[in-house]
Structures are given as structure tokens and as C-alpha cells.
PDB file of C-alpha atoms in Angstrom:
ATOM      1  CA  PHE A  95      -0.028  -0.035  -0.111  1.00 65.00           C
ATOM      2  CA  SER A  96       1.390   3.498  -0.691  1.00 65.00           C
ATOM      3  CA  LEU A  97       1.155   6.431   1.695  1.00 66.00           C
ATOM      4  CA  PRO A  98       2.126   9.972   1.042  1.00 64.00           C
ATOM      5  CA  PHE A  99       4.456  11.583   3.657  1.00 63.00           C
ATOM      6  CA  LEU A 100       6.400  14.672   4.555  1.00 57.00           C
ATOM      7  CA  PRO A 101      10.209  13.825   4.184  1.00 49.00           C
ATOM      8  CA  LEU A 102      12.873  16.307   5.032  1.00 44.00           C
ATOM      9  CA  LYS A 103      14.504  15.632   1.560  1.00 43.00           C
ATOM     10  CA  THR A 104      13.033  13.762  -1.506  1.00 38.00           C
ATOM     11  CA  SER A 105      14.775  11.569  -3.983  1.00 42.00           C
ATOM     12  CA  PRO A 106      14.713  12.061  -7.826  1.00 42.00           C
ATOM     13  CA  LYS A 107      11.814  10.493  -9.567  1.00 42.00           C
ATOM     14  CA  GLN A 108      12.307   7.347 -11.658  1.00 39.00           C
ATOM     15  CA  THR A 109      11.532   7.998 -15.460  1.00 39.00           C
ATOM     16  CA  ASP A 110      12.361   4.654 -17.074  1.00 46.00           C
ATOM     17  CA  THR A 111       8.861   3.249 -17.848  1.00 49.00           C
ATOM     18  CA  LEU A 112       7.745   0.222 -19.824  1.00 46.00           C
ATOM     19  CA  ASN A 113       6.209   2.342 -22.484  1.00 51.00           C
ATOM     20  CA  GLU A 114       9.489   3.786 -23.264  1.00 58.00           C
ATOM     21  CA  LYS A 115      10.962   0.509 -23.378  1.00 50.00           C
ATOM     22  CA  LEU A 116       8.462  -0.701 -25.893  1.00 49.00           C
ATOM     23  CA  ARG A 117       8.874   2.585 -27.962  1.00 55.00           C
ATOM     24  CA  ASP A 118      12.709   1.913 -28.204  1.00 54.00           C
ATOM     25  CA  ALA A 119      11.973  -1.789 -29.145  1.00 48.00           C
ATOM     26  CA  LYS A 120       9.957  -0.468 -32.148  1.00 45.00           C
ATOM     27  CA  GLU A 121      12.337   2.352 -33.124  1.00 49.00           C
ATOM     28  CA  GLU A 122      15.094  -0.172 -33.115  1.00 45.00           C
ATOM     29  CA  ILE A 123      13.409  -2.331 -36.177  1.00 41.00           C
ATOM     30  CA  GLY A 124      11.959   0.699 -37.900  1.00 43.00           C
ATOM     31  CA  LEU A 125       8.268   0.037 -37.311  1.00 39.00           C
ATOM     32  CA  LEU A 126       7.243   3.235 -35.088  1.00 37.00           C
ATOM     33  CA  ARG A 127       4.778   5.853 -36.754  1.00 37.00           C
ATOM     34  CA  ARG A 128       3.408   8.469 -34.570  1.00 38.00           C
ATOM     35  CA  SER A 129      -0.515   8.733 -34.790  1.00 35.00           C
ATOM     36  CA  ASN A 130      -3.532   9.896 -32.967  1.00 34.00           C
ATOM     37  CA  GLN A 131      -5.361   6.606 -34.132  1.00 34.00           C
ATOM     38  CA  PRO A 132      -5.840   3.703 -31.256  1.00 33.00           C
ATOM     39  CA  THR A 133      -3.103   1.555 -30.954  1.00 31.00           C
ATOM     40  CA  ILE A 134      -2.832  -1.396 -33.798  1.00 33.00           C
ATOM     41  CA  LEU A 135      -0.301  -3.940 -32.651  1.00 33.00           C
ATOM     42  CA  PRO A 136      -0.324  -7.597 -33.943  1.00 35.00           C
ATOM     43  CA  VAL A 137      -0.455  -9.267 -30.424  1.00 34.00           C
ATOM     44  CA  SER A 138      -2.712 -11.930 -28.993  1.00 33.00           C
ATOM     45  CA  SER A 139      -2.532 -11.299 -25.257  1.00 35.00           C
ATOM     46  CA  ASN A 140      -4.777  -8.692 -23.863  1.00 35.00           C
ATOM     47  CA  LEU A 141      -1.759  -8.116 -21.318  1.00 33.00           C
ATOM     48  CA  GLN A 142       0.445  -7.143 -24.071  1.00 35.00           C
ATOM     49  CA  ALA A 143      -2.220  -4.977 -25.644  1.00 34.00           C
ATOM     50  CA  LYS A 144      -2.580  -3.206 -22.629  1.00 35.00           C
ATOM     51  CA  PHE A 145       1.189  -2.256 -22.537  1.00 37.00           C
ATOM     52  CA  VAL A 146       1.125  -0.296 -25.680  1.00 38.00           C
ATOM     53  CA  LYS A 147      -2.548   0.929 -25.605  1.00 36.00           C
ATOM     54  CA  GLY A 148      -2.754   4.757 -26.496  1.00 36.00           C
ATOM     55  CA  VAL A 149       1.149   5.003 -27.003  1.00 37.00           C
ATOM     56  CA  THR A 150       2.001   4.467 -30.474  1.00 36.00           C
ATOM     57  CA  GLU A 151       0.478   2.734 -33.950  1.00 38.00           C
ATOM     58  CA  VAL A 152       2.362   0.123 -35.752  1.00 41.00           C
ATOM     59  CA  ASP A 153       1.743  -0.110 -39.330  1.00 41.00           C
ATOM     60  CA  VAL A 154       2.365  -3.661 -40.428  1.00 42.00           C
ATOM     61  CA  THR A 155       0.955  -3.022 -44.094  1.00 44.00           C
ATOM     62  CA  GLY A 156       3.734  -4.213 -46.351  1.00 44.00           C
ATOM     63  CA  THR A 157       6.000  -4.871 -43.578  1.00 45.00           C
ATOM     64  CA  ARG A 158       8.264  -8.107 -43.875  1.00 50.00           C
ATOM     65  CA  SER A 159       7.156 -10.784 -41.722  1.00 53.00           C
ATOM     66  CA  ASP A 160      10.646 -11.223 -40.107  1.00 58.00           C
ATOM     67  CA  ASP A 161      10.095  -7.774 -38.779  1.00 57.00           C
ATOM     68  CA  VAL A 162       6.637  -8.290 -37.288  1.00 58.00           C
ATOM     69  CA  ALA A 163       8.105 -11.671 -35.822  1.00 69.00           C
ATOM     70  CA  GLU A 164      10.739  -9.651 -34.133  1.00 68.00           C
ATOM     71  CA  LEU A 165       8.379  -7.125 -32.781  1.00 62.00           C
ATOM     72  CA  ARG A 166       6.237  -9.930 -31.293  1.00 66.00           C
ATOM     73  CA  SER A 167       9.447 -11.268 -29.714  1.00 72.00           C
ATOM     74  CA  LYS A 168      10.281  -8.023 -28.231  1.00 69.00           C
ATOM     75  CA  VAL A 169       6.898  -7.478 -26.691  1.00 62.00           C
ATOM     76  CA  ALA A 170       6.839 -10.905 -25.357  1.00 67.00           C
ATOM     77  CA  GLU A 171      10.233 -10.240 -23.747  1.00 70.00           C
ATOM     78  CA  LEU A 172       8.895  -7.167 -22.146  1.00 64.00           C
ATOM     79  CA  GLU A 173       5.681  -9.027 -21.009  1.00 60.00           C
ATOM     80  CA  LYS A 174       7.946 -11.640 -19.356  1.00 66.00           C
ATOM     81  CA  GLU A 175      10.105  -8.933 -17.701  1.00 67.00           C
ATOM     82  CA  GLU A 176       7.104  -7.263 -16.305  1.00 66.00           C
ATOM     83  CA  LEU A 177       5.518 -10.392 -14.861  1.00 66.00           C
ATOM     84  CA  GLU A 178       8.959 -11.395 -13.282  1.00 69.00           C
ATOM     85  CA  LYS A 179       8.690  -7.882 -11.552  1.00 80.00           C
ATOM     86  CA  ARG A 180       5.160  -8.424 -10.311  1.00 85.00           C
ATOM     87  CA  TRP A 181       5.785 -11.517  -8.293  1.00 87.00           C
ATOM     88  CA  VAL A 182       8.361 -12.657  -5.572  1.00 89.00           C
ATOM     89  CA  VAL A 183       9.413 -16.183  -5.110  1.00 88.00           C
ATOM     90  CA  LYS A 184      10.865 -17.274  -1.669  1.00 89.00           C
ATOM     91  CA  GLU A 185      12.107 -20.568  -0.389  1.00 89.00           C
ATOM     92  CA  MET A 186      10.292 -22.233   2.200  1.00 89.00           C
ATOM     93  CA  SER A 187      11.200 -25.197   4.624  1.00 87.00           C
ATOM     94  CA  ARG A 188       8.956 -28.042   4.884  1.00 84.00           C
ATOM     95  CA  LEU A 189       7.797 -26.934   8.393  1.00 83.00           C
ATOM     96  CA  GLU A 190       6.826 -23.651   6.944  1.00 86.00           C
ATOM     97  CA  LEU A 191       4.829 -24.895   4.182  1.00 86.00           C
ATOM     98  CA  GLN A 192       2.989 -27.211   6.505  1.00 86.00           C
ATOM     99  CA  ALA A 193       2.126 -24.181   8.673  1.00 85.00           C
ATOM    100  CA  LEU A 194       1.112 -22.345   5.669  1.00 88.00           C
ATOM    101  CA  LEU A 195      -1.261 -24.980   4.421  1.00 87.00           C
ATOM    102  CA  MET A 196      -2.799 -25.145   8.081  1.00 89.00           C
ATOM    103  CA  PHE A 197      -3.793 -21.417   8.324  1.00 89.00           C
ATOM    104  CA  MET A 198      -4.505 -21.026   4.595  1.00 91.00           C
ATOM    105  CA  PRO A 199      -8.322 -21.371   4.912  1.00 92.00           C
ATOM    106  CA  SER A 200      -8.387 -18.787   7.522  1.00 94.00           C
ATOM    107  CA  TYR A 201      -6.003 -16.559   5.615  1.00 94.00           C
ATOM    108  CA  ILE A 202      -8.326 -16.850   2.459  1.00 92.00           C
ATOM    109  CA  GLU A 203     -11.267 -15.786   4.421  1.00 93.00           C
ATOM    110  CA  TYR A 204      -9.486 -12.807   6.117  1.00 94.00           C
ATOM    111  CA  VAL A 205      -8.099 -11.438   3.003  1.00 92.00           C
ATOM    112  CA  SER A 206     -11.311 -11.784   1.295  1.00 90.00           C
ATOM    113  CA  ASP A 207     -13.267  -9.942   3.786  1.00 89.00           C
ATOM    114  CA  SER A 208     -10.518  -7.185   3.968  1.00 87.00           C
ATOM    115  CA  MET A 209     -11.498  -6.298   0.320  1.00 80.00           C
ATOM    116  CA  ASN A 210     -14.471  -4.505   1.622  1.00 79.00           C
ATOM    117  CA  LYS A 211     -14.686  -4.453   5.441  1.00 81.00           C
ATOM    118  CA  ARG A 212     -11.093  -3.615   6.673  1.00 86.00           C
ATOM    119  CA  PRO A 213      -7.674  -2.151   5.525  1.00 90.00           C
ATOM    120  CA  THR A 214      -4.915  -4.608   5.141  1.00 93.00           C
ATOM    121  CA  LEU A 215      -1.109  -4.400   4.529  1.00 94.00           C
ATOM    122  CA  LEU A 216      -0.637  -8.225   4.164  1.00 95.00           C
ATOM    123  CA  ALA A 217       1.577  -8.901   0.938  1.00 93.00           C
ATOM    124  CA  LYS A 218      -0.799 -11.313  -0.886  1.00 92.00           C
ATOM    125  CA  ILE A 219       0.235 -15.021  -1.137  1.00 92.00           C
ATOM    126  CA  VAL A 220      -0.905 -16.350  -4.636  1.00 89.00           C
ATOM    127  CA  ALA A 221       0.622 -19.760  -4.585  1.00 88.00           C
ATOM    128  CA  ALA A 222       2.796 -22.184  -2.550  1.00 88.00           C
ATOM    129  CA  CYS A 223       4.247 -25.233  -4.594  1.00 86.00           C
ATOM    130  CA  THR A 224       6.929 -27.559  -4.873  1.00 86.00           C
ATOM    131  CA  VAL A 225       9.428 -27.040  -7.680  1.00 85.00           C
ATOM    132  CA  GLY A 226      11.524 -30.167  -8.983  1.00 85.00           C
ATOM    133  CA  TYR A 227      14.765 -29.790 -10.800  1.00 77.00           C
ATOM    134  CA  SER A 228      17.911 -31.692 -11.749  1.00 79.00           C
ATOM    135  CA  ASN A 229      21.630 -31.034 -11.532  1.00 75.00           C
ATOM    136  CA  VAL A 230      24.870 -32.912 -11.120  1.00 80.00           C
ATOM    137  CA  ASN A 231      23.598 -33.961  -7.714  1.00 77.00           C
ATOM    138  CA  GLY A 232      20.537 -35.441  -8.934  1.00 80.00           C
ATOM    139  CA  ASN A 233      16.975 -34.556  -8.813  1.00 84.00           C
ATOM    140  CA  LEU A 234      16.009 -32.129  -6.088  1.00 84.00           C
ATOM    141  CA  LYS A 235      12.892 -30.455  -4.806  1.00 86.00           C
ATOM    142  CA  GLN A 236      12.268 -27.148  -3.250  1.00 87.00           C
ATOM    143  CA  ASP A 237       9.356 -25.745  -1.669  1.00 90.00           C
ATOM    144  CA  VAL A 238       8.558 -22.106  -2.590  1.00 90.00           C
ATOM    145  CA  ILE A 239       5.858 -19.154  -1.977  1.00 90.00           C
ATOM    146  CA  ILE A 240       4.915 -16.890  -4.590  1.00 89.00           C
ATOM    147  CA  MET A 241       3.980 -13.442  -3.150  1.00 91.00           C
ATOM    148  CA  GLU A 242       3.022  -9.985  -4.609  1.00 91.00           C
ATOM    149  CA  ASN A 243       6.014  -7.550  -5.050  1.00 91.00           C
ATOM    150  CA  ILE A 244       4.968  -4.508  -3.242  1.00 92.00           C
ATOM    151  CA  PHE A 245       7.428  -2.329  -5.077  1.00 91.00           C
ATOM    152  CA  TYR A 246       6.085  -3.537  -8.248  1.00 87.00           C
ATOM    153  CA  ASN A 247       5.982  -0.178 -10.611  1.00 82.00           C
ATOM    154  CA  CYS A 248       8.206   1.884  -8.208  1.00 86.00           C
ATOM    155  CA  THR A 249      11.901   2.005  -7.476  1.00 89.00           C
ATOM    156  CA  PRO A 250      12.384   2.799  -3.768  1.00 92.00           C
ATOM    157  CA  SER A 251      15.609   4.945  -2.822  1.00 93.00           C
ATOM    158  CA  LEU A 252      15.690   3.199   0.580  1.00 94.00           C
ATOM    159  CA  ILE A 253      14.255   0.008   1.987  1.00 95.00           C
ATOM    160  CA  TYR A 254      13.607  -0.992   5.331  1.00 97.00           C
ATOM    161  CA  ASP A 255      12.665  -4.364   6.930  1.00 96.00           C
ATOM    162  CA  LEU A 256      11.155  -3.515  10.242  1.00 97.00           C
ATOM    163  CA  LYS A 257      10.306  -6.017  12.991  1.00 95.00           C
ATOM    164  CA  GLY A 258       9.842  -3.603  16.005  1.00 92.00           C
ATOM    165  CA  SER A 259      12.922  -4.857  17.694  1.00 89.00           C
ATOM    166  CA  ASN A 260      16.304  -3.257  18.220  1.00 86.00           C
ATOM    167  CA  ARG A 261      18.303  -6.565  19.142  1.00 83.00           C
ATOM    168  CA  ASN A 262      20.543  -7.378  16.229  1.00 86.00           C
ATOM    169  CA  ARG A 263      18.637  -5.366  13.747  1.00 91.00           C
ATOM    170  CA  LEU A 264      21.566  -3.065  12.538  1.00 93.00           C
ATOM    171  CA  ALA A 265      22.824  -3.733   8.888  1.00 95.00           C
ATOM    172  CA  GLU A 266      25.707  -2.108   7.034  1.00 95.00           C
ATOM    173  CA  GLU A 267      24.508   0.986   5.208  1.00 93.00           C
ATOM    174  CA  THR A 268      25.654  -0.429   2.020  1.00 93.00           C
ATOM    175  CA  GLU A 269      23.124  -3.190   2.127  1.00 94.00           C
ATOM    176  CA  GLU A 270      20.087  -3.243  -0.361  1.00 94.00           C
ATOM    177  CA  VAL A 271      17.574  -3.703   2.781  1.00 95.00           C
ATOM    178  CA  LEU A 272      18.122  -1.824   5.880  1.00 96.00           C
ATOM    179  CA  LEU A 273      16.890  -2.756   9.522  1.00 96.00           C
ATOM    180  CA  ASP A 274      15.097  -1.173  12.536  1.00 96.00           C
ATOM    181  CA  THR A 275      18.132   0.258  14.128  1.00 95.00           C
ATOM    182  CA  ASN A 276      19.134   1.904  10.728  1.00 96.00           C
ATOM    183  CA  TYR A 277      15.745   3.294  10.490  1.00 96.00           C
ATOM    184  CA  LEU A 278      15.859   5.012  13.838  1.00 95.00           C
ATOM    185  CA  ASN A 279      19.300   6.601  13.231  1.00 95.00           C
ATOM    186  CA  HIS A 280      17.967   7.972   9.752  1.00 94.00           C
ATOM    187  CA  ILE A 281      14.796   9.499  11.175  1.00 92.00           C
ATOM    188  CA  VAL A 282      16.860  11.521  13.633  1.00 91.00           C
ATOM    189  CA  THR A 283      18.015  13.871  10.736  1.00 91.00           C
ATOM    190  CA  ASP A 284      15.370  12.989   8.145  1.00 90.00           C
ATOM    191  CA  PRO A 285      11.966  12.354   9.981  1.00 87.00           C
ATOM    192  CA  ILE A 286       8.971  10.882   8.138  1.00 90.00           C
ATOM    193  CA  TYR A 287       5.680  12.326   9.194  1.00 90.00           C
ATOM    194  CA  LEU A 288       2.315  11.033   7.996  1.00 91.00           C
ATOM    195  CA  ARG A 289      -0.742  13.027   7.562  1.00 87.00           C
ATOM    196  CA  PRO A 290      -3.686  12.109   9.697  1.00 86.00           C
ATOM    197  CA  HIS A 291      -5.632  10.106   7.295  1.00 86.00           C
ATOM    198  CA  CYS A 292      -2.525   8.044   6.335  1.00 89.00           C
ATOM    199  CA  LYS A 293      -1.644   7.462  10.075  1.00 91.00           C
ATOM    200  CA  THR A 294      -5.119   6.322  10.594  1.00 90.00           C
ATOM    201  CA  PHE A 295      -5.129   3.781   7.830  1.00 92.00           C
ATOM    202  CA  LEU A 296      -1.642   2.606   8.854  1.00 94.00           C
ATOM    203  CA  ARG A 297      -2.718   2.175  12.506  1.00 94.00           C
ATOM    204  CA  GLU A 298      -5.985   0.387  11.589  1.00 94.00           C
ATOM    205  CA  ALA A 299      -4.411  -1.990   9.082  1.00 94.00           C
ATOM    206  CA  VAL A 300      -1.449  -2.845  11.359  1.00 96.00           C
ATOM    207  CA  ASN A 301      -3.959  -3.524  14.274  1.00 96.00           C
ATOM    208  CA  CYS A 302      -6.223  -5.904  12.187  1.00 95.00           C
ATOM    209  CA  ASP A 303      -3.422  -7.803  10.376  1.00 96.00           C
ATOM    210  CA  THR A 304      -1.470  -8.498  13.655  1.00 97.00           C
ATOM    211  CA  ALA A 305      -4.572  -9.595  15.430  1.00 97.00           C
ATOM    212  CA  PHE A 306      -5.169 -12.065  12.760  1.00 96.00           C
ATOM    213  CA  LEU A 307      -1.491 -13.162  12.740  1.00 96.00           C
ATOM    214  CA  ALA A 308      -1.335 -13.520  16.601  1.00 96.00           C
ATOM    215  CA  ALA A 309      -4.664 -15.566  16.322  1.00 95.00           C
ATOM    216  CA  GLN A 310      -2.859 -18.050  13.876  1.00 94.00           C
ATOM    217  CA  SER A 311       0.008 -18.063  16.388  1.00 93.00           C
ATOM    218  CA  ILE A 312       2.317 -16.509  13.712  1.00 93.00           C
ATOM    219  CA  ILE A 313       5.541 -14.679  14.682  1.00 92.00           C
ATOM    220  CA  ASP A 314       8.393 -13.002  13.140  1.00 91.00           C
ATOM    221  CA  TYR A 315       6.701 -11.047  10.223  1.00 95.00           C
ATOM    222  CA  SER A 316       7.939  -7.827   9.138  1.00 96.00           C
ATOM    223  CA  LEU A 317       6.815  -4.380   7.880  1.00 96.00           C
ATOM    224  CA  LEU A 318       8.669  -3.952   4.384  1.00 95.00           C
ATOM    225  CA  VAL A 319       8.833  -0.079   3.945  1.00 95.00           C
ATOM    226  CA  GLY A 320      10.135   1.513   0.594  1.00 94.00           C
ATOM    227  CA  VAL A 321      10.922   5.298   0.366  1.00 92.00           C
ATOM    228  CA  CYS A 322       9.798   6.135  -3.153  1.00 90.00           C
ATOM    229  CA  GLY A 323       9.911   9.938  -3.701  1.00 85.00           C
ATOM    230  CA  ASP A 324       7.326  11.614  -1.528  1.00 84.00           C
ATOM    231  CA  ARG A 325       5.624   8.322  -0.784  1.00 89.00           C
ATOM    232  CA  LEU A 326       5.920   5.290   1.553  1.00 91.00           C
ATOM    233  CA  VAL A 327       5.228   1.822  -0.055  1.00 93.00           C
ATOM    234  CA  VAL A 328       4.559  -0.425   2.764  1.00 95.00           C
ATOM    235  CA  GLY A 329       3.350  -4.131   3.198  1.00 95.00           C
ATOM    236  CA  ILE A 330       3.627  -6.961   5.901  1.00 96.00           C
ATOM    237  CA  ILE A 331       5.771  -9.879   4.736  1.00 94.00           C
ATOM    238  CA  ASP A 332       7.146 -13.245   5.895  1.00 92.00           C
ATOM    239  CA  TYR A 333       4.065 -14.200   7.859  1.00 93.00           C
ATOM    240  CA  ILE A 334       4.445 -17.871   7.625  1.00 89.00           C
ATOM    241  CA  ARG A 335       6.469 -18.798  10.784  1.00 88.00           C
ATOM    242  CA  LYS A 336       4.500 -20.537  13.490  1.00 88.00           C
ATOM    243  CA  PHE A 337       5.294 -20.111  17.310  1.00 84.00           C
ATOM    244  CA  THR A 338       5.983 -23.833  17.688  1.00 77.00           C
ATOM    245  CA  PHE A 339       7.222 -25.727  20.860  1.00 66.00           C
ATOM    246  CA  ASP A 340      11.009 -25.073  19.940  1.00 69.00           C
ATOM    247  CA  LYS A 341      10.518 -21.389  19.632  1.00 73.00           C
ATOM    248  CA  LYS A 342       8.603 -21.349  22.982  1.00 73.00           C
ATOM    249  CA  VAL A 343      11.513 -23.161  24.725  1.00 70.00           C
ATOM    250  CA  GLU A 344      13.912 -20.781  23.019  1.00 71.00           C
ATOM    251  CA  MET A 345      11.907 -17.916  24.501  1.00 69.00           C
ATOM    252  CA  ILE A 346      11.899 -19.096  27.809  1.00 71.00           C
ATOM    253  CA  PHE A 347      15.648 -19.879  27.717  1.00 67.00           C
ATOM    254  CA  LYS A 348      16.613 -16.524  26.368  1.00 66.00           C
ATOM    255  CA  THR A 349      14.301 -14.755  28.889  1.00 65.00           C
ATOM    256  CA  ASN A 350      16.093 -16.478  31.688  1.00 67.00           C
ATOM    257  CA  MET A 351      19.310 -15.612  30.296  1.00 65.00           C
ATOM    258  CA  ILE A 352      18.854 -11.905  29.425  1.00 56.00           C
ATOM    259  CA  GLY A 353      15.975 -11.157  31.839  1.00 55.00           C
ATOM    260  CA  SER A 354      18.113  -9.124  34.305  1.00 45.00           C
ATOM    261  CA  ALA A 355      19.429  -6.789  31.597  1.00 53.00           C
ATOM    262  CA  GLY A 356      15.835  -5.564  31.099  1.00 53.00           C
ATOM    263  CA  LYS A 357      15.627  -6.498  27.333  1.00 60.00           C
ATOM    264  CA  MET A 358      12.993  -8.512  25.719  1.00 62.00           C
ATOM    265  CA  PRO A 359      14.312 -11.626  23.619  1.00 63.00           C
ATOM    266  CA  THR A 360      13.967 -11.696  19.995  1.00 65.00           C
ATOM    267  CA  ILE A 361      11.599 -14.728  20.064  1.00 75.00           C
ATOM    268  CA  VAL A 362       8.475 -13.941  21.959  1.00 86.00           C
ATOM    269  CA  SER A 363       4.841 -15.167  21.993  1.00 90.00           C
ATOM    270  CA  PRO A 364       2.367 -14.188  19.193  1.00 93.00           C
ATOM    271  CA  GLU A 365       0.604 -11.684  21.458  1.00 94.00           C
ATOM    272  CA  MET A 366       3.781 -10.380  22.743  1.00 92.00           C
ATOM    273  CA  TYR A 367       5.262 -10.024  19.211  1.00 94.00           C
ATOM    274  CA  ARG A 368       1.911  -8.326  18.154  1.00 96.00           C
ATOM    275  CA  GLU A 369       2.069  -5.833  20.976  1.00 96.00           C
ATOM    276  CA  ARG A 370       5.726  -4.838  20.474  1.00 95.00           C
ATOM    277  CA  PHE A 371       5.453  -4.773  16.707  1.00 96.00           C
ATOM    278  CA  TYR A 372       2.179  -2.513  16.855  1.00 96.00           C
ATOM    279  CA  ASN A 373       3.707  -0.325  19.592  1.00 96.00           C
ATOM    280  CA  GLN A 374       6.910   0.265  17.626  1.00 95.00           C
ATOM    281  CA  ILE A 375       5.259   0.986  14.229  1.00 95.00           C
ATOM    282  CA  GLU A 376       3.123   3.601  16.023  1.00 94.00           C
ATOM    283  CA  ARG A 377       6.306   5.230  17.200  1.00 94.00           C
ATOM    284  CA  TYR A 378       8.265   4.802  13.858  1.00 95.00           C
ATOM    285  CA  PHE A 379       5.887   6.896  11.836  1.00 93.00           C
ATOM    286  CA  PRO A 380       4.688  10.022  13.705  1.00 90.00           C
ATOM    287  CA  LEU A 381       1.848  12.248  12.732  1.00 87.00           C
ATOM    288  CA  VAL A 382       2.771  15.427  10.974  1.00 83.00           C
ATOM    289  CA  PRO A 383       2.590  18.301  13.619  1.00 73.00           C
ATOM    290  CA  ASP A 384       0.233  21.155  13.162  1.00 69.00           C
ATOM    291  CA  ARG A 385      -1.084  24.100  15.047  1.00 69.00           C
ATOM    292  CA  TRP A 386      -3.337  22.073  17.303  1.00 67.00           C
ATOM    293  CA  THR A 387      -0.571  19.497  18.346  1.00 64.00           C
ATOM    294  CA  GLY A 388      -0.275  19.617  22.036  1.00 63.00           C
ATOM    295  CA  MET A 389      -3.288  21.630  22.747  1.00 61.00           C
ATOM    296  CA  GLY A 390      -4.869  20.770  25.961  1.00 56.00           C
ATOM    297  CA  SER A 391      -2.193  18.432  27.093  1.00 59.00           C
ATOM    298  CA  ASP A 392      -1.487  20.815  29.993  1.00 62.00           C
ATOM    299  CA  LEU A 393      -5.221  20.785  31.205  1.00 56.00           C
ATOM    300  CA  GLN A 394      -6.083  19.027  34.345  1.00 60.00           C
ATOM    301  CA  TYR A 395      -9.571  17.666  35.077  1.00 53.00           C
ATOM    302  CA  ASN A 396     -11.383  17.178  38.386  1.00 57.00           C
ATOM    303  CA  SER A 397     -13.150  13.837  38.854  1.00 48.00           C
TER     304      SER A 397
END
């Protein structure tokens, strides 16, 4: 989901579009002709036709069949490139796949209801499957999950993976994806403020989504945040890890080990994870201050 925000400084907008790529492909083989008429392109797919609608007209009258075939091939390549950007494929362990299949009926019902009843930031899961392949070591299989790419059609200047924890959440600044501590360091000098309607949406979506995930005993999910110009593109990802018995034992052990230091362990129960995640996301994205901010905070009421 995309949220406008008020940054201290804004990165340049990206101008490399699919239409420009397609136009370059047509110019390359000499088939481009400017026109105000509707697009005419020898393609069979609605998706391909949508890419070029209203941009140019291709006149294939008298054109060599080799040129038409080359154009079709280039359009097909662009279509494949676009589809590859649309989805993200991630590896899963066998236990994660089993956990996913167990909560999938509830997940489908929740996402379906969210279309009309409530906001959601969950990056949609579209498929879970086992891929078989062969190499020098023999036949191998890998469980994978296919999810929507929340950065489709945008190029973030910064990407953050936020879990609401500061333990071991610092990445090198050269890394493509930064973590919670990096984000907190950055907003000291470059704060990100949300307008009231965006803050309300974010708060409600995180509240609903985390309540659903906690009910399914899911932990270790993240809020993926991309800074795209003056907008934030956000989505909750990696929500397939169950709070299993071994995770509970790990939580108890780490709590006893570091409890005296006053820090919360990384692995916590689903309800504790939800509470920490919600509270930290609330802090990470403050409301843009205005002339009414703080008004009445010094008033005292007699009961």
C-alpha cells in the first residue's frame, strides 16, 4: 500500500517506464509511426495490448514478416520481464509449508473480507508449491511461495525491514535492505511524518493484520517499507512462521538468560510479538505536527 508522507528531503523520481522501453524496441526495427489513432499491434494477449494502448501505432502493412516476428518477440520479452517484477518467489522449509497450509483457509477468508470490510497491509500470497529440478547431484525439490511484489512499478531509494525490535537489527549502510536500528538512526535527521488519514489507515491496518496473525500463532513477520519519492510503499511480509514448541523453549531460555538486563528476547509469544510490533510501528511513523498539536495536554480535570 502506498502512503504519502512529508520527508525532510526527497529523492529524484524514476522515469524509466515500460512504454519507453517498448517505444525503443519499435524504433530499433523501424516500425514506429506517430499517430492519434488507436493502437494497432499484432499481439494476441490482452496483457500485451494493455502495455502499448494509446502510445503508438504500428503499421504492419507491407512489413516483412521477419520484422513483425521480431516485434512480437520483443513485446513477449517485455511481458515476461514485467511479470517477473510483479511477483516474488521465496524458498520455504517443509515446516513452513505445513504451517502455511494449515492456516490457509483462515487466511483466504481474512483477505477476502478485507477487500470490503477492513484495511490490510498483508502482501498477498498467490501460490505455494514444490519445484523439482535436476543438476549434477541428482533430482532435487524445493518448496517455494509466490507473493506479490509490493514495489512493483516503483523504485525505492531506501528499503527497510522493520520488526519492531532493536536486538541485532543493524545492517551495514551499503546493504540493499536496512533494519530497525538503521531506520531509527536515519529519522533523527530525516524524520518521516504521516498525515492524519494515512496515519489512521496504517494504524488500523497494522492492528487488524497483527490481531489475525496472533490468532494464527504467527510470529517474526516484518513491515517492509520503501521510500519512493514523497511516498512510502509498505506491506507486511514473511508471515508464515509459527510459534512452535521449539520457539517457546527458545523464548523461555533467552528470557532467563537476558531477563536481568531488562531487554526483551527476539523470540516472543504471538501476543507479545504483536504488541511490540504495533507499538513500535506507531512510534516509527509520527503524525505530522500542526498548530493543534499538544493543545490541551497541560489541562487538568477534576473527577
